[in-house]
Coordinates of C-alpha atoms in Angstrom, one line a residue:
M1 CA 119.2 162.7 97.3
Y2 CA 122.7 162.1 98.0
I3 CA 123.8 164.6 100.8
F4 CA 127.3 163.4 101.5
A5 CA 130.6 165.6 100.7
I6 CA 133.8 164.9 100.7
F7 CA 136.9 167.0 101.6
A8 CA 140.2 166.6 100.2
P9 CA 142.5 169.3 101.4
M10 CA 144.7 171.0 98.6
L11 CA 148.0 169.0 98.0
H12 CA 150.7 171.4 98.8
Y13 CA 153.9 171.4 96.9
E14 CA 157.0 173.5 95.8
E15 CA 159.2 173.0 92.6
F16 CA 162.0 174.0 90.6
V17 CA 164.1 172.9 87.5
L18 CA 167.8 172.5 87.4
G19 CA 169.9 173.8 85.0
N20 CA 170.0 170.4 82.8
G21 CA 166.4 170.9 82.9
L22 CA 165.1 168.2 85.4
R23 CA 161.9 168.9 87.1
V24 CA 161.5 168.6 90.8
I25 CA 158.2 169.1 92.9
I26 CA 158.5 168.8 96.9
H27 CA 155.5 167.8 99.2
E28 CA 156.8 168.2 102.7
D29 CA 155.2 166.1 105.6
S30 CA 156.9 166.0 108.5
T31 CA 155.1 163.9 110.4
L32 CA 155.7 160.8 108.4
P33 CA 159.2 158.8 109.0
I34 CA 159.4 158.0 105.5
V35 CA 159.6 159.4 102.0
A36 CA 158.7 158.7 98.4
F37 CA 161.0 159.1 95.9
N38 CA 159.0 159.3 92.4
L39 CA 160.9 159.2 89.3
L40 CA 158.8 159.7 85.8
Y41 CA 160.3 159.7 82.7
Q42 CA 158.2 161.3 79.7
V43 CA 158.6 158.3 77.6
G44 CA 156.2 155.3 77.0
S45 CA 155.2 153.2 74.0
R46 CA 153.5 156.2 72.2
N47 CA 157.1 157.1 71.9
E48 CA 158.4 153.9 70.1
F49 CA 158.5 153.8 66.3
P50 CA 156.4 151.0 64.7
T51 CA 159.0 148.7 64.0
K52 CA 161.1 148.9 66.9
T53 CA 158.3 148.6 70.0
G54 CA 158.4 147.4 73.3
F55 CA 161.5 149.4 74.0
A56 CA 160.1 151.4 76.7
H57 CA 158.6 148.4 79.1
L58 CA 162.2 146.7 78.0
F59 CA 163.8 149.5 80.0
E60 CA 161.8 149.3 82.8
H61 CA 163.5 145.8 83.3
L62 CA 167.0 147.2 82.1
M63 CA 166.8 149.9 84.3
F64 CA 167.6 147.6 87.1
G65 CA 170.1 145.5 85.5
G66 CA 173.1 147.8 86.9
S67 CA 174.8 151.1 86.7
K68 CA 178.8 152.3 86.6
H69 CA 178.6 152.3 90.5
I70 CA 175.8 149.9 91.5
P71 CA 176.5 146.4 90.2
V72 CA 173.3 145.2 92.1
Y73 CA 170.2 148.4 92.5
D74 CA 168.0 145.9 94.8
E75 CA 170.9 145.4 97.3
Y76 CA 172.1 148.8 98.2
L77 CA 168.0 150.0 98.9
Q78 CA 167.1 147.0 101.0
K79 CA 170.5 147.7 103.3
V80 CA 168.7 151.1 104.1
G81 CA 165.1 149.7 104.5
G82 CA 163.8 150.6 101.1
E83 CA 161.6 149.2 98.6
N84 CA 161.3 150.0 94.8
N85 CA 158.9 149.2 91.9
A86 CA 158.4 150.5 88.3
F87 CA 155.7 150.4 85.8
T88 CA 155.3 151.4 82.0
T89 CA 152.1 152.8 80.4
P90 CA 151.6 153.9 76.9
D91 CA 152.2 157.6 77.9
F92 CA 155.2 157.6 80.6
T93 CA 157.4 155.1 82.6
N94 CA 157.8 155.6 86.5
Y95 CA 160.0 154.5 88.5
Y96 CA 159.5 154.9 92.6
I97 CA 161.1 154.1 96.0
T98 CA 159.9 154.4 99.5
L99 CA 162.5 154.5 102.7
P100 CA 162.8 156.1 105.7
A101 CA 163.5 159.7 105.4
I102 CA 166.9 159.6 107.0
N103 CA 168.0 157.4 104.3
L104 CA 166.5 159.8 101.4
E105 CA 170.4 160.5 99.8
T106 CA 170.3 156.3 98.8
A107 CA 167.5 157.0 96.6
F108 CA 169.1 160.0 94.7
W109 CA 172.3 158.4 94.5
L110 CA 170.8 155.2 92.8
E111 CA 168.8 156.9 90.6
S112 CA 171.0 159.4 89.2
D113 CA 173.7 156.6 88.9
R114 CA 171.6 154.7 86.5
M115 CA 170.5 158.3 84.5
F116 CA 174.1 159.0 84.0
G117 CA 175.6 155.6 84.0
L118 CA 173.4 152.5 83.3
S119 CA 175.1 149.3 82.4
F120 CA 174.9 148.3 78.3
D121 CA 176.8 145.0 79.2
P122 CA 175.5 142.8 76.6
K123 CA 174.9 140.0 79.3
V124 CA 172.5 142.0 80.9
L125 CA 170.4 142.8 77.9
E126 CA 170.2 139.2 76.9
V127 CA 169.0 138.4 80.4
Q128 CA 166.5 141.3 80.5
R129 CA 165.6 140.4 77.0
K130 CA 164.3 136.9 77.9
V131 CA 162.4 138.1 81.1
V132 CA 160.7 140.3 78.5
I133 CA 160.1 137.8 75.9
E134 CA 158.7 135.2 78.3
E135 CA 156.3 138.0 80.1
F136 CA 155.0 138.4 76.5
K137 CA 154.3 134.7 75.9
Q138 CA 152.9 134.0 79.4
R139 CA 150.8 137.3 79.7
Y140 CA 149.7 137.8 76.1
L141 CA 150.2 134.7 74.2
N142 CA 149.4 131.4 76.8
Q143 CA 146.7 133.2 78.9
P144 CA 143.1 133.4 78.0
Y145 CA 141.8 136.4 76.3
G146 CA 145.7 137.6 76.9
D147 CA 146.0 138.6 73.4
V148 CA 143.0 141.0 73.4
W149 CA 144.9 144.2 73.4
L150 CA 147.1 142.6 70.6
K151 CA 143.8 142.6 68.5
L152 CA 141.8 145.5 69.7
R153 CA 144.3 148.3 70.0
P154 CA 145.3 148.0 65.9
L155 CA 141.4 147.6 65.5
A156 CA 140.4 151.2 67.2
Y157 CA 143.7 152.7 66.5
Q158 CA 145.1 152.9 62.7
Q159 CA 147.6 155.7 62.9
H160 CA 148.5 156.8 66.4
P161 CA 151.3 154.4 68.2
Y162 CA 148.5 153.8 71.0
R163 CA 147.6 150.9 68.1
W164 CA 150.1 148.5 69.7
P165 CA 150.7 147.7 73.7
T166 CA 153.3 148.5 75.9
I167 CA 154.7 144.9 75.8
G168 CA 155.1 145.6 72.1
K169 CA 153.1 145.1 68.6
D170 CA 155.5 142.1 67.6
I171 CA 157.7 139.8 70.1
S172 CA 160.0 139.6 67.1
H173 CA 161.1 143.7 68.1
I174 CA 162.7 142.7 71.4
E175 CA 163.9 139.5 70.1
N176 CA 165.9 141.7 67.5
A177 CA 166.9 144.3 69.6
T178 CA 170.6 145.1 69.2
L179 CA 172.6 147.0 71.5
D180 CA 172.8 150.2 69.0
D181 CA 168.9 150.1 69.5
V182 CA 168.7 150.4 72.9
R183 CA 171.8 152.8 73.7
E184 CA 169.6 154.8 71.2
F185 CA 166.5 154.7 73.0
F186 CA 168.2 155.4 76.1
S187 CA 170.2 158.4 75.0
T188 CA 167.1 160.0 73.1
H189 CA 164.4 159.4 76.2
Y190 CA 166.2 158.8 79.6
V191 CA 167.6 162.0 80.3
P192 CA 167.1 165.1 82.7
D193 CA 165.0 167.2 80.6
N194 CA 162.7 164.3 80.2
A195 CA 162.1 163.7 83.8
I196 CA 160.3 164.7 86.3
L197 CA 160.8 163.9 90.2
A198 CA 158.2 164.5 92.9
V199 CA 159.7 163.7 96.4
A200 CA 156.7 163.5 99.0
G201 CA 157.4 163.1 102.7
N202 CA 159.4 164.1 106.1
V203 CA 161.7 166.2 103.5
T204 CA 162.4 169.8 103.2
R205 CA 163.0 171.9 100.0
N206 CA 166.8 173.1 100.9
Q207 CA 167.0 169.2 101.7
V208 CA 165.6 168.0 98.1
E209 CA 167.4 171.1 96.4
D210 CA 170.9 170.3 97.6
Q211 CA 170.7 166.4 96.9
A212 CA 169.2 167.2 93.4
E213 CA 172.0 169.6 92.6
K214 CA 174.5 167.2 94.0
W215 CA 173.3 163.7 92.4
F216 CA 171.5 164.9 89.4
G217 CA 173.0 168.4 88.5
P218 CA 176.1 167.0 86.9
I219 CA 174.2 165.0 84.2
P220 CA 174.2 167.0 80.8
G221 CA 170.6 167.5 79.7
R222 CA 170.1 166.9 75.9
F223 CA 167.5 168.9 75.6
S224 CA 165.9 166.7 72.6
K225 CA 162.4 166.7 71.5
N226 CA 160.8 163.6 71.3
G227 CA 159.4 162.9 67.8
S228 CA 156.1 164.1 66.8
I229 CA 153.3 161.6 67.3
P230 CA 150.8 161.2 64.1
A231 CA 147.4 162.2 65.4
E232 CA 144.7 159.5 64.7
P233 CA 141.8 160.4 62.2
G234 CA 138.3 160.6 63.0
Q235 CA 136.8 157.3 62.9
Q236 CA 134.0 157.3 60.2
K237 CA 132.4 153.7 60.5
K238 CA 132.2 151.0 62.9
R239 CA 135.1 148.3 62.7
T240 CA 134.7 144.7 63.8
L241 CA 136.9 141.8 64.2
E242 CA 136.2 138.4 65.2
V243 CA 138.5 135.8 66.7
Q244 CA 138.7 132.1 68.0
G245 CA 140.6 131.0 70.9
D246 CA 140.9 128.4 73.6
V247 CA 138.8 130.7 76.2
P248 CA 136.3 129.2 78.7
S249 CA 133.7 131.6 77.1
D250 CA 132.9 133.6 74.8
A251 CA 133.6 137.6 75.5
I252 CA 132.7 141.0 73.5
Y253 CA 135.3 144.0 73.6
M254 CA 133.8 147.2 72.6
A255 CA 135.8 150.5 72.5
W256 CA 135.1 153.8 71.5
H257 CA 136.9 157.0 70.8
M258 CA 137.1 159.5 73.5
G259 CA 138.9 162.9 74.3
R260 CA 142.2 163.2 76.0
R261 CA 143.0 163.3 79.6
M262 CA 142.8 166.9 79.7
D263 CA 139.7 167.7 77.5
D264 CA 137.2 169.5 78.9
D265 CA 134.7 166.6 78.6
Y266 CA 136.8 164.1 80.3
H267 CA 135.4 164.2 83.4
A268 CA 131.6 164.1 81.9
T269 CA 132.9 160.9 79.8
D270 CA 134.8 159.3 82.9
L271 CA 131.7 159.6 85.3
L272 CA 129.3 158.5 82.4
C273 CA 131.4 155.3 82.3
D274 CA 130.7 154.7 86.0
M275 CA 127.3 155.2 85.6
I276 CA 127.2 152.3 82.9
G277 CA 129.5 150.2 84.0
R278 CA 131.7 150.5 86.9
G279 CA 130.5 148.2 89.8
K280 CA 127.3 145.9 90.7
A281 CA 125.2 149.1 91.0
S282 CA 125.8 150.0 87.5
R283 CA 123.4 149.9 84.6
L284 CA 125.2 147.1 82.5
Y285 CA 125.7 145.0 85.5
Q286 CA 121.9 145.2 86.8
E287 CA 120.1 145.2 83.8
L288 CA 122.6 142.3 81.6
V289 CA 124.0 140.5 84.6
K290 CA 121.4 140.3 87.4
K291 CA 118.3 140.6 85.8
E292 CA 118.5 139.4 81.9
K293 CA 121.4 137.0 82.5
I294 CA 123.0 137.7 79.4
F295 CA 126.3 138.2 81.0
N296 CA 128.8 136.3 83.6
T297 CA 130.6 139.4 84.0
I298 CA 130.5 142.9 82.8
H299 CA 132.3 146.4 83.3
A300 CA 133.5 149.5 81.4
Y301 CA 136.1 151.9 81.8
V302 CA 138.1 154.6 80.0
S303 CA 141.9 154.7 79.3
G304 CA 142.3 158.3 80.5
S305 CA 145.3 158.8 78.1
V306 CA 147.7 161.8 76.9
D307 CA 146.2 161.8 73.6
P308 CA 142.7 161.0 72.6
G309 CA 141.7 157.3 74.6
L310 CA 139.1 154.6 74.4
F311 CA 136.0 154.3 76.1
I312 CA 135.9 150.4 76.8
I313 CA 133.2 147.8 77.6
E314 CA 134.2 144.2 78.4
G315 CA 132.0 141.3 79.0
K316 CA 132.2 137.3 79.6
V317 CA 129.3 136.3 77.9
R318 CA 127.1 133.4 79.6
E319 CA 126.9 129.7 77.9
G320 CA 123.8 129.7 75.0
I321 CA 124.0 133.2 74.6
R322 CA 125.2 134.2 71.3
L323 CA 127.3 137.4 70.7
E324 CA 125.3 139.1 68.6
E325 CA 122.4 139.1 71.1
A326 CA 124.8 140.1 73.9
E327 CA 126.2 143.0 71.5
A328 CA 122.2 144.0 70.9
A329 CA 121.9 143.9 74.7
I330 CA 124.6 146.5 75.1
L331 CA 123.5 148.6 72.2
N332 CA 119.9 148.5 73.5
L333 CA 120.6 149.8 76.8
I334 CA 123.2 152.4 75.4
G335 CA 120.4 153.7 73.3
E336 CA 117.8 154.1 76.5
F337 CA 120.3 156.0 78.2
K338 CA 120.8 158.4 75.2
E339 CA 117.1 158.9 74.5
G340 CA 116.3 158.9 78.3
S341 CA 116.7 161.4 81.1
L342 CA 119.2 161.2 84.0
E343 CA 118.6 161.1 87.8
T344 CA 120.3 163.9 89.8
S345 CA 120.9 161.0 92.6
E346 CA 122.5 159.1 89.9
L347 CA 125.0 161.2 89.2
E348 CA 125.6 162.7 92.6
K349 CA 126.3 159.1 93.3
V350 CA 128.8 158.3 90.7
K351 CA 130.3 162.0 92.2
T352 CA 130.8 160.8 95.8
Q353 CA 132.5 157.6 94.5
A354 CA 134.9 159.6 92.5
E355 CA 135.6 162.3 95.2
T356 CA 136.1 159.4 97.5
S357 CA 138.4 157.6 95.5
L358 CA 140.5 161.1 95.2
A359 CA 140.4 161.6 98.7
F360 CA 141.4 158.3 99.4
S361 CA 144.6 158.9 97.4
E362 CA 145.7 161.3 99.1
V363 CA 146.4 159.0 102.2
E364 CA 149.6 157.0 101.2
V365 CA 152.6 159.5 100.7
L366 CA 153.5 157.2 97.4
N367 CA 150.3 158.2 95.8
R368 CA 150.8 161.9 96.4
A369 CA 154.1 162.0 94.8
M370 CA 152.8 159.5 91.7
N371 CA 149.9 161.9 91.4
L372 CA 152.1 165.1 91.5
A373 CA 154.6 163.5 89.0
F374 CA 151.4 162.3 86.9
F375 CA 149.7 165.6 86.5
A376 CA 153.2 167.6 86.1
N377 CA 153.3 165.0 83.0
L378 CA 150.0 166.2 81.8
G379 CA 151.3 169.8 82.1
D380 CA 151.0 171.4 85.6
P381 CA 150.9 169.3 89.2
E382 CA 148.4 172.0 90.3
L383 CA 146.1 170.4 88.0
Y384 CA 145.8 167.4 90.7
N385 CA 144.1 169.8 93.2
Q386 CA 141.7 171.0 90.4
E387 CA 140.1 167.3 90.1
M388 CA 137.7 167.9 92.9
D389 CA 136.5 170.7 91.3
K390 CA 136.3 169.6 87.7
V391 CA 134.4 166.2 89.0
S392 CA 132.0 168.6 91.0
A393 CA 131.3 170.6 88.0
V394 CA 129.6 168.0 86.0
T395 CA 126.3 168.3 85.0
E396 CA 123.4 165.8 83.8
E397 CA 123.6 167.7 80.5
K398 CA 127.5 167.4 79.9
I399 CA 126.9 163.9 80.9
M400 CA 124.4 163.5 78.3
E401 CA 126.1 165.2 75.8
S402 CA 129.1 163.0 76.4
A403 CA 127.2 159.7 76.0
R404 CA 125.9 160.9 72.3
K405 CA 129.3 162.2 71.0
V406 CA 131.1 159.1 72.5
L407 CA 128.8 156.3 72.0
D408 CA 128.2 156.4 68.6
D409 CA 127.9 153.3 66.6
N410 CA 130.3 155.0 63.6
N411 CA 132.6 155.4 66.4
S412 CA 132.9 152.2 67.5
N413 CA 135.3 148.9 67.4
V414 CA 134.0 145.3 68.5
L415 CA 136.1 142.4 69.1
Y416 CA 134.0 139.5 69.0
Y417 CA 136.0 136.4 71.3
K418 CA 134.5 133.3 70.3
S419 CA 135.7 130.1 72.6
Q420 CA 136.6 126.8 70.8
Q421 CA 135.5 124.8 73.4

């Protein structure tokens, strides 16, 4: 039995909301010389129209194309020793900066200027459009297995906008995007009342309040609600799709519908996934890679999304093994898991792994800011401080219940990716 405990201190924070709706969260740590400035917009690919996809990701690029008073975003940040980046998910778009605490106001200035006065120069749109189109081609069309999510998502989702990846459903949507399309998307989603700002590091609440009011306060809130998102109907039978491509080996991708990130059974499903397919100690690796030598690689993960997500298993098959045989081996392992019993030591092991990851996530101040913004987006930043208890509360019974509920054949979507070689 594992008798190893992880202690993660509570992440202390304060928060307030500006009159225009901008939600601001502060985490103070005076031991650091730096500050993390994380601005999360509550817009991702799930907020796009089926005929105009890829816009959230396009704006990840457009936001660095200059604004009213700042023609070159990176130039000013580099002058004060700062670094920045951004990423897009199906549920939100995240922009972040780290810089010396003494230069915090630069971050407020930069981010507020592009929220209020983003450049809509047609030349900027054309430059960033070409960048995104090239990314689409390189990552999704010209890379082995790159188009998997262009095929697996619409297989698993019939109605919900999770059916397309963040890059977009079709390259033509970005190719045909007009300046009016871009302006409309920006005015709808890039507004104070659709954003969450988390500032962490060597700061004080008074300092952040003063800067937030000074730089973001004058920006008008629109208080416009994101459009309703269609719910995905319950899946009644197994779906399959077979494709061929110029890839090194046959591969299989299996996706089962699961709950939302904030559902009561999320952590049980997440730990179930760890047991089955996380790392070399997992059942999939031990049985199907090491012992039976059916796969070269195999692993499992969950999407952890705002709306009901996916439990995914993907593996590259060894030469000479048929995909039908590989799938049968996975299903047999899952069947044995559901019909068998779970050892306490196995559950404690994956709990320890999860708790360790949580503890290490608090080491970097940027991670703290991101976590606070992420959980605020889910409903409440305090949810982050509850994560350890929720992991600890998962029982063997909850794991088995999750396995029977999620890993049902009628709930599965299977993509057989065959090599043309």
